[in-house]
mmCIF file with all atom_site columns, C-alpha atoms in Angstrom:
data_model
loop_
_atom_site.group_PDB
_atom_site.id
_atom_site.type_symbol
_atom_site.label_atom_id
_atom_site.label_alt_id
_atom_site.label_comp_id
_atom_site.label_asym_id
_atom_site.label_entity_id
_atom_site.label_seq_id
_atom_site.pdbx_PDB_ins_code
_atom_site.Cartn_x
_atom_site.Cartn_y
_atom_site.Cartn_z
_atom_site.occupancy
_atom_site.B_iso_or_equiv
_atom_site.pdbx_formal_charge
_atom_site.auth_seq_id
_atom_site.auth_comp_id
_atom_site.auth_asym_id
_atom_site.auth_atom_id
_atom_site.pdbx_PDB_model_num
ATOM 1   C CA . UNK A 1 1   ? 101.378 126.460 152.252 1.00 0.00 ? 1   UNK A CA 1
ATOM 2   C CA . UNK A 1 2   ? 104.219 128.023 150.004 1.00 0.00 ? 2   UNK A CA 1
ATOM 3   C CA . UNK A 1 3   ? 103.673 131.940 148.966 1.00 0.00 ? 3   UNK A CA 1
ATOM 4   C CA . UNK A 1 4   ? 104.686 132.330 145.655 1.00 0.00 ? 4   UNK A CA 1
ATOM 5   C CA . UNK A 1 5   ? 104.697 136.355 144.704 1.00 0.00 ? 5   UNK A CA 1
ATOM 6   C CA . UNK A 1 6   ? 102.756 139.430 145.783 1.00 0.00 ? 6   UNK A CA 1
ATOM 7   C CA . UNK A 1 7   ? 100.082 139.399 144.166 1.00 0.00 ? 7   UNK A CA 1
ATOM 8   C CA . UNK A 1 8   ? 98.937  142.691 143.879 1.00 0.00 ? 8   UNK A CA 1
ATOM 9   C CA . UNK A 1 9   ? 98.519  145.995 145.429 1.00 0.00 ? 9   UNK A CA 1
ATOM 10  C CA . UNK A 1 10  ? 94.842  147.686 145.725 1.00 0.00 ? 10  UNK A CA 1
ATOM 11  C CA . UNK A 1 11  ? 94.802  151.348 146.794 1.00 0.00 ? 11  UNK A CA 1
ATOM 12  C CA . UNK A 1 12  ? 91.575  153.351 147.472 1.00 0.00 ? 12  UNK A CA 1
ATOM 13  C CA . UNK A 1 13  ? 91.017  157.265 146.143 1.00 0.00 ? 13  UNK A CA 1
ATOM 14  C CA . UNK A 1 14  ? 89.161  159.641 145.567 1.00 0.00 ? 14  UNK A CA 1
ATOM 15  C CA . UNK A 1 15  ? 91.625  160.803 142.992 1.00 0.00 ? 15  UNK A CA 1
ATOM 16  C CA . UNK A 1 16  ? 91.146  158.286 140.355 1.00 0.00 ? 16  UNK A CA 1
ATOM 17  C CA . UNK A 1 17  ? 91.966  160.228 137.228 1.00 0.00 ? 17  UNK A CA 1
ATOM 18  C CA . UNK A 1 18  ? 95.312  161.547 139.015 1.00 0.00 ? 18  UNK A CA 1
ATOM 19  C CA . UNK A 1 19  ? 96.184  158.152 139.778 1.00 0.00 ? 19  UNK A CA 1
ATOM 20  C CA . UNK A 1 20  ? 95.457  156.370 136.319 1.00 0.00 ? 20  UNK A CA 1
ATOM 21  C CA . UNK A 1 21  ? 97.723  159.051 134.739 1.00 0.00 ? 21  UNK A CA 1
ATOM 22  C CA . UNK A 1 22  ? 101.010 158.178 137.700 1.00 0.00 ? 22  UNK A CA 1
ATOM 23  C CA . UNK A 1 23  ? 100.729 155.007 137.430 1.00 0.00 ? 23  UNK A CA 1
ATOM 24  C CA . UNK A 1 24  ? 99.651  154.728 133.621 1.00 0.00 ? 24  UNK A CA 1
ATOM 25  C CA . UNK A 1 25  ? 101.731 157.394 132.397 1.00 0.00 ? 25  UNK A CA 1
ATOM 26  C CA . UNK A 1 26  ? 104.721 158.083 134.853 1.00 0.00 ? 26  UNK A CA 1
ATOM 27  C CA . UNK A 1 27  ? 105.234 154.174 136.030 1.00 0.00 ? 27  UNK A CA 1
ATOM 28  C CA . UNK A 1 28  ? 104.370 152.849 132.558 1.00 0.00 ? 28  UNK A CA 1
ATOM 29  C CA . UNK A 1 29  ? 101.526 150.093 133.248 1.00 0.00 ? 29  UNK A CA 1
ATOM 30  C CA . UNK A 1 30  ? 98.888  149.307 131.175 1.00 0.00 ? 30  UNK A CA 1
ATOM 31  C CA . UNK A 1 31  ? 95.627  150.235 132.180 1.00 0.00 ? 31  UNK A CA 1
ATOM 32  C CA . UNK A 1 32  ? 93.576  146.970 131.145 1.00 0.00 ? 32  UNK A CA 1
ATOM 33  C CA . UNK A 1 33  ? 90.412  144.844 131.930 1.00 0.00 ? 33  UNK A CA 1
ATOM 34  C CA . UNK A 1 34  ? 89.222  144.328 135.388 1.00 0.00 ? 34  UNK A CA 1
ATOM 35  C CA . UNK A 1 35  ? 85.749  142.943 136.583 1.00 0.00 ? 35  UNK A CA 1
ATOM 36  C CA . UNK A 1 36  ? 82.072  144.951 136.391 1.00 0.00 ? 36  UNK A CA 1
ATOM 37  C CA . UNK A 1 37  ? 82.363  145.835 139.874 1.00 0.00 ? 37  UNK A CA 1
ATOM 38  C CA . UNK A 1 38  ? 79.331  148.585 141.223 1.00 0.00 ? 38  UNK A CA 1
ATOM 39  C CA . UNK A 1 39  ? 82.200  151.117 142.144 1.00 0.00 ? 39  UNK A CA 1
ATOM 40  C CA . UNK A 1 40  ? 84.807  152.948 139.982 1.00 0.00 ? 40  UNK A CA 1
ATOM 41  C CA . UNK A 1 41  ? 88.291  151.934 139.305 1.00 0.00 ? 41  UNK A CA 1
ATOM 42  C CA . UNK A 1 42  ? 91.068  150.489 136.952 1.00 0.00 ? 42  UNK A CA 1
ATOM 43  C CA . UNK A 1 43  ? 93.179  147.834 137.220 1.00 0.00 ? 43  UNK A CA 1
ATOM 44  C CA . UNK A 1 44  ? 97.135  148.285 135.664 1.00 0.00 ? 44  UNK A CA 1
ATOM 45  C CA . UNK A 1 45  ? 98.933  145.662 134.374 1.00 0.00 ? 45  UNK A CA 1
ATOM 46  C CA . UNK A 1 46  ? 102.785 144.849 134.470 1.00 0.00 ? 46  UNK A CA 1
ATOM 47  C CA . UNK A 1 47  ? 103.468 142.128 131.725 1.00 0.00 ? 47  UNK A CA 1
ATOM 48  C CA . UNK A 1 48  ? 100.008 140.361 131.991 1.00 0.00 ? 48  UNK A CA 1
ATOM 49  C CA . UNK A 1 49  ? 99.371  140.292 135.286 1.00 0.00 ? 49  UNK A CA 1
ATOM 50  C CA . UNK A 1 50  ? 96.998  143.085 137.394 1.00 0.00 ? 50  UNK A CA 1
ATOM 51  C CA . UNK A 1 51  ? 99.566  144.187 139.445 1.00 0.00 ? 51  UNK A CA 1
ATOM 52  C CA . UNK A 1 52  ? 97.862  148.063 141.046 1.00 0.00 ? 52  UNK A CA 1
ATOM 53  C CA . UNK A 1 53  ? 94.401  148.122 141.387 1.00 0.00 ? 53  UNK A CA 1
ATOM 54  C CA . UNK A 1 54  ? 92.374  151.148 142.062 1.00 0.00 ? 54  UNK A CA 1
ATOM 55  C CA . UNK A 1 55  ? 88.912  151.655 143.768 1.00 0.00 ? 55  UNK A CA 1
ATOM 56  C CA . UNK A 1 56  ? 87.191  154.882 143.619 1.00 0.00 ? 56  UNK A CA 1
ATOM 57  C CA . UNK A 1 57  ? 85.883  156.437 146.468 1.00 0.00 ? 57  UNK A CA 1
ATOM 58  C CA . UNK A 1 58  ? 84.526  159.785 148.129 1.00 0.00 ? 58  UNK A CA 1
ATOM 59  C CA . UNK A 1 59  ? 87.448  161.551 148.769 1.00 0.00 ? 59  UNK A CA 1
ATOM 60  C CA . UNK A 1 60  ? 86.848  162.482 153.122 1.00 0.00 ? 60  UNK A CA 1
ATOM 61  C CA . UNK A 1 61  ? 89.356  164.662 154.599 1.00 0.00 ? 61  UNK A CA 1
ATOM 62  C CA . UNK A 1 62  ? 89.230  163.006 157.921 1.00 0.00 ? 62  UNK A CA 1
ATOM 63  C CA . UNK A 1 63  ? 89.951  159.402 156.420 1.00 0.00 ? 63  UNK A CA 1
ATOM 64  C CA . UNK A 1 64  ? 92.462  157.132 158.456 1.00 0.00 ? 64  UNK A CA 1
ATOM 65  C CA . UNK A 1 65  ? 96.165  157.398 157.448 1.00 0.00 ? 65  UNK A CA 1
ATOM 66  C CA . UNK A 1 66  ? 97.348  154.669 155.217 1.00 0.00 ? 66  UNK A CA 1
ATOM 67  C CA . UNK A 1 67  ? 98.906  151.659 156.981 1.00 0.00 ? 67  UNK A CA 1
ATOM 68  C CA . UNK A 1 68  ? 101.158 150.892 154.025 1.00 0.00 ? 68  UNK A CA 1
ATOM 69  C CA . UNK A 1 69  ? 104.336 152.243 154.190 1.00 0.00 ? 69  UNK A CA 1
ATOM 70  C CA . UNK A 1 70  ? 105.397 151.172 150.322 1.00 0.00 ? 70  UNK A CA 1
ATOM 71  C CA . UNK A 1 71  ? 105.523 149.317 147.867 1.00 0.00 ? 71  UNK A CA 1
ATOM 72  C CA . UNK A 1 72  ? 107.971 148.413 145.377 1.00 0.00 ? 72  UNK A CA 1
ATOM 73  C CA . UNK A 1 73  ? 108.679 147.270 141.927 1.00 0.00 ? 73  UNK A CA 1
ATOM 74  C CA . UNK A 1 74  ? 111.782 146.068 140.083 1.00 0.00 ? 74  UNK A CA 1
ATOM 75  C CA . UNK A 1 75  ? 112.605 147.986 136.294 1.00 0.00 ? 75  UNK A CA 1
ATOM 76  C CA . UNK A 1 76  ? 115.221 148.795 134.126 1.00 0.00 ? 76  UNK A CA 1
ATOM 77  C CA . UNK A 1 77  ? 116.207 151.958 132.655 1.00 0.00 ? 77  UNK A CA 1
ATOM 78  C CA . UNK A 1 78  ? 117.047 154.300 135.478 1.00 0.00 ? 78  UNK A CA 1
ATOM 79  C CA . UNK A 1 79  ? 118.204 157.444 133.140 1.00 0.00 ? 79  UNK A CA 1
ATOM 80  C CA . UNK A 1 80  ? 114.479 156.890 131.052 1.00 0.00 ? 80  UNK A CA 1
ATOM 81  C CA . UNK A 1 81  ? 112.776 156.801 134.401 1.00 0.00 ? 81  UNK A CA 1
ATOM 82  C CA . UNK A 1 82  ? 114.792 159.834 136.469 1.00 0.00 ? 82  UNK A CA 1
ATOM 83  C CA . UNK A 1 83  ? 113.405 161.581 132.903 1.00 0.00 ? 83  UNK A CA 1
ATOM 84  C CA . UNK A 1 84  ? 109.984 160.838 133.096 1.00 0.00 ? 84  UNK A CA 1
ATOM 85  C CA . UNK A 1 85  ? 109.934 161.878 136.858 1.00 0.00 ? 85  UNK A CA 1
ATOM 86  C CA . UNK A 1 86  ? 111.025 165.423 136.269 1.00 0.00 ? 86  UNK A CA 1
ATOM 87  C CA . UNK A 1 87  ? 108.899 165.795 133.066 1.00 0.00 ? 87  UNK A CA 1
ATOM 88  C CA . UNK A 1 88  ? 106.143 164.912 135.148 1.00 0.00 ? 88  UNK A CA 1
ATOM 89  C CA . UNK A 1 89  ? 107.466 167.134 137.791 1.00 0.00 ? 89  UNK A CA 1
ATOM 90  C CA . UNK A 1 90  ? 107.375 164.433 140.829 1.00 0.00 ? 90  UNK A CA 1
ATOM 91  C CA . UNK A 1 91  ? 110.027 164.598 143.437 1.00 0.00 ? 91  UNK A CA 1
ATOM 92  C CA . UNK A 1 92  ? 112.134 161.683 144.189 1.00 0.00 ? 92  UNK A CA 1
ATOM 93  C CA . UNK A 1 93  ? 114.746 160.505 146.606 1.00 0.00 ? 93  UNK A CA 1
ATOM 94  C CA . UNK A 1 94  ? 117.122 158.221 145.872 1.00 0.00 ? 94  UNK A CA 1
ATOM 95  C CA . UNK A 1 95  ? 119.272 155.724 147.779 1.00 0.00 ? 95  UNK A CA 1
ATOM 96  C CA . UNK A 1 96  ? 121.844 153.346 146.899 1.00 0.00 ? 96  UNK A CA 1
ATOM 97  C CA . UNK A 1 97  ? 122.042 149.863 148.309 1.00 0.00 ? 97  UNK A CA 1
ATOM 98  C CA . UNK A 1 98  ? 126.059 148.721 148.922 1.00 0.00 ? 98  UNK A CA 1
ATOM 99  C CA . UNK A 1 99  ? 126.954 145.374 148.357 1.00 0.00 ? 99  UNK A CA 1
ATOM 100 C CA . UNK A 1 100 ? 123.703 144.380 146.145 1.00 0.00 ? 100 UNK A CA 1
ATOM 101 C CA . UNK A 1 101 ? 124.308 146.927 142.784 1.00 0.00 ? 101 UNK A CA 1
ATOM 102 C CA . UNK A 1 102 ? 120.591 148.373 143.224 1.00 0.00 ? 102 UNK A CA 1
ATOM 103 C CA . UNK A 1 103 ? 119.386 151.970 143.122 1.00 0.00 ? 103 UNK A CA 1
ATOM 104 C CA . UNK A 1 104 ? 116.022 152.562 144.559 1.00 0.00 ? 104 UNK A CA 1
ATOM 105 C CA . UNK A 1 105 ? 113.841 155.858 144.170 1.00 0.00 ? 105 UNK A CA 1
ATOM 106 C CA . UNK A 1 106 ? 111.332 156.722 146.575 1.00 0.00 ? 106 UNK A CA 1
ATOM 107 C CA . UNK A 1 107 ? 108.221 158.521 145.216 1.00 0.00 ? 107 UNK A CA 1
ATOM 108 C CA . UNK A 1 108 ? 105.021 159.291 146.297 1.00 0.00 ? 108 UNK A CA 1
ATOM 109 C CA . UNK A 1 109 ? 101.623 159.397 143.934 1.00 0.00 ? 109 UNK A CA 1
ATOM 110 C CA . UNK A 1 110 ? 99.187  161.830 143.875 1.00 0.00 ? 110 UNK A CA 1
ATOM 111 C CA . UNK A 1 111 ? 97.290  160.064 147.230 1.00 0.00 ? 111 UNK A CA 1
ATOM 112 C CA . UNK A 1 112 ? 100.557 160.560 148.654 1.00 0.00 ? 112 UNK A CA 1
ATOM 113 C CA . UNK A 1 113 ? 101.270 156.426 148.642 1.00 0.00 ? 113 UNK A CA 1
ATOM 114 C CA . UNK A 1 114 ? 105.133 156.009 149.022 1.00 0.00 ? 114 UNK A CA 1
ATOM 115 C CA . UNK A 1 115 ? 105.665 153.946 145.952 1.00 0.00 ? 115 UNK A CA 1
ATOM 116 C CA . UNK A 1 116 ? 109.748 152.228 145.426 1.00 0.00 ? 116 UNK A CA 1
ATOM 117 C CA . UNK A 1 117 ? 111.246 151.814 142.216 1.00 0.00 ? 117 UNK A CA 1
ATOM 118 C CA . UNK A 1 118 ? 114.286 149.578 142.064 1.00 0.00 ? 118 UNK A CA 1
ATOM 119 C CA . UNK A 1 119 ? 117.058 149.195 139.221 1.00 0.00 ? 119 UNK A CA 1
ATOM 120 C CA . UNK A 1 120 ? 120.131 147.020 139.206 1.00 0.00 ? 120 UNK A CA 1
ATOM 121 C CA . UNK A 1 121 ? 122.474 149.992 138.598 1.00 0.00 ? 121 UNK A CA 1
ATOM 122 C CA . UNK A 1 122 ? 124.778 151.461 140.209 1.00 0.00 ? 122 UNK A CA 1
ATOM 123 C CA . UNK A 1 123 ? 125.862 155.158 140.518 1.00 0.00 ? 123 UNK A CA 1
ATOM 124 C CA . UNK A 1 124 ? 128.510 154.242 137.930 1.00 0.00 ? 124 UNK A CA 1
ATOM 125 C CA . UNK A 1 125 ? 125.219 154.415 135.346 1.00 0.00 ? 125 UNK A CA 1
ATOM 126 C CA . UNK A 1 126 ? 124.350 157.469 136.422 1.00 0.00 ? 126 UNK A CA 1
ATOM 127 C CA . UNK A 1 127 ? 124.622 160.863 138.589 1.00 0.00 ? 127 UNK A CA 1
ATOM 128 C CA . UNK A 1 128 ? 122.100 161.207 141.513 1.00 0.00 ? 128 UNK A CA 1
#
């Protein structure tokens, strides 16, 4: 067996309508088709593949802590990005990786998942 990619990433909330706008509206995915399922949620696509899905449930105060620690995706951009977080208002740190020309920004969205956005640029593109 050979893996090939990771295929996706499936997150459960009871914030749904917070989440569909961070991840629709602050990452960029498209929010697109995803099976009649008997529970709530929405499925966001990068390029044409389902890359974040969400299932809805009852949000329980006492629910177990995630067990992810993050995720990450690759993009392009970094200025357009660092814009869109502080429109949105979403804190960010930001570390750069010597040796490999990356910047990554940590985030978190509104369930508090810590979610890593990566760009091949250097502080040379940019102030952090």
């Amino acid at each position: 067996m050979t893996l090939k990619y990771l295929d996706h990433v499936n997150l459960r909330t009871g914030r749904l309508d917070e989440l569909r706008r961070f991840y629709g509206e602050v990452l960029g995915l498209r929010e697109g088709p995803r099976p009649d399922f008997t529970f709530g949620g929405a499925w966001f696509y990068l390029g044409d593949r389902p890359v974040v899905h969400l299932v809805e449930v009852s949000d329980t105060p006492d629910a177990p802590t995630p067990r992810i620690e993050h995720f990450a995706f690759m993009a392009e951009d970094l200025p357009a990005f660092r814009e869109a977080l502080e429109k949105a208002e979403i804190n960010y740190n930001a570390n750069i990786i010597p040796g490999f020309g990356w910047t990554q920004l940590f985030l978190r969205d509104p369930d508090g998942n810590k979610v890593e956005v990566t760009f091949q640029e250097t502080q040379s593109n940019f102030n952090i």
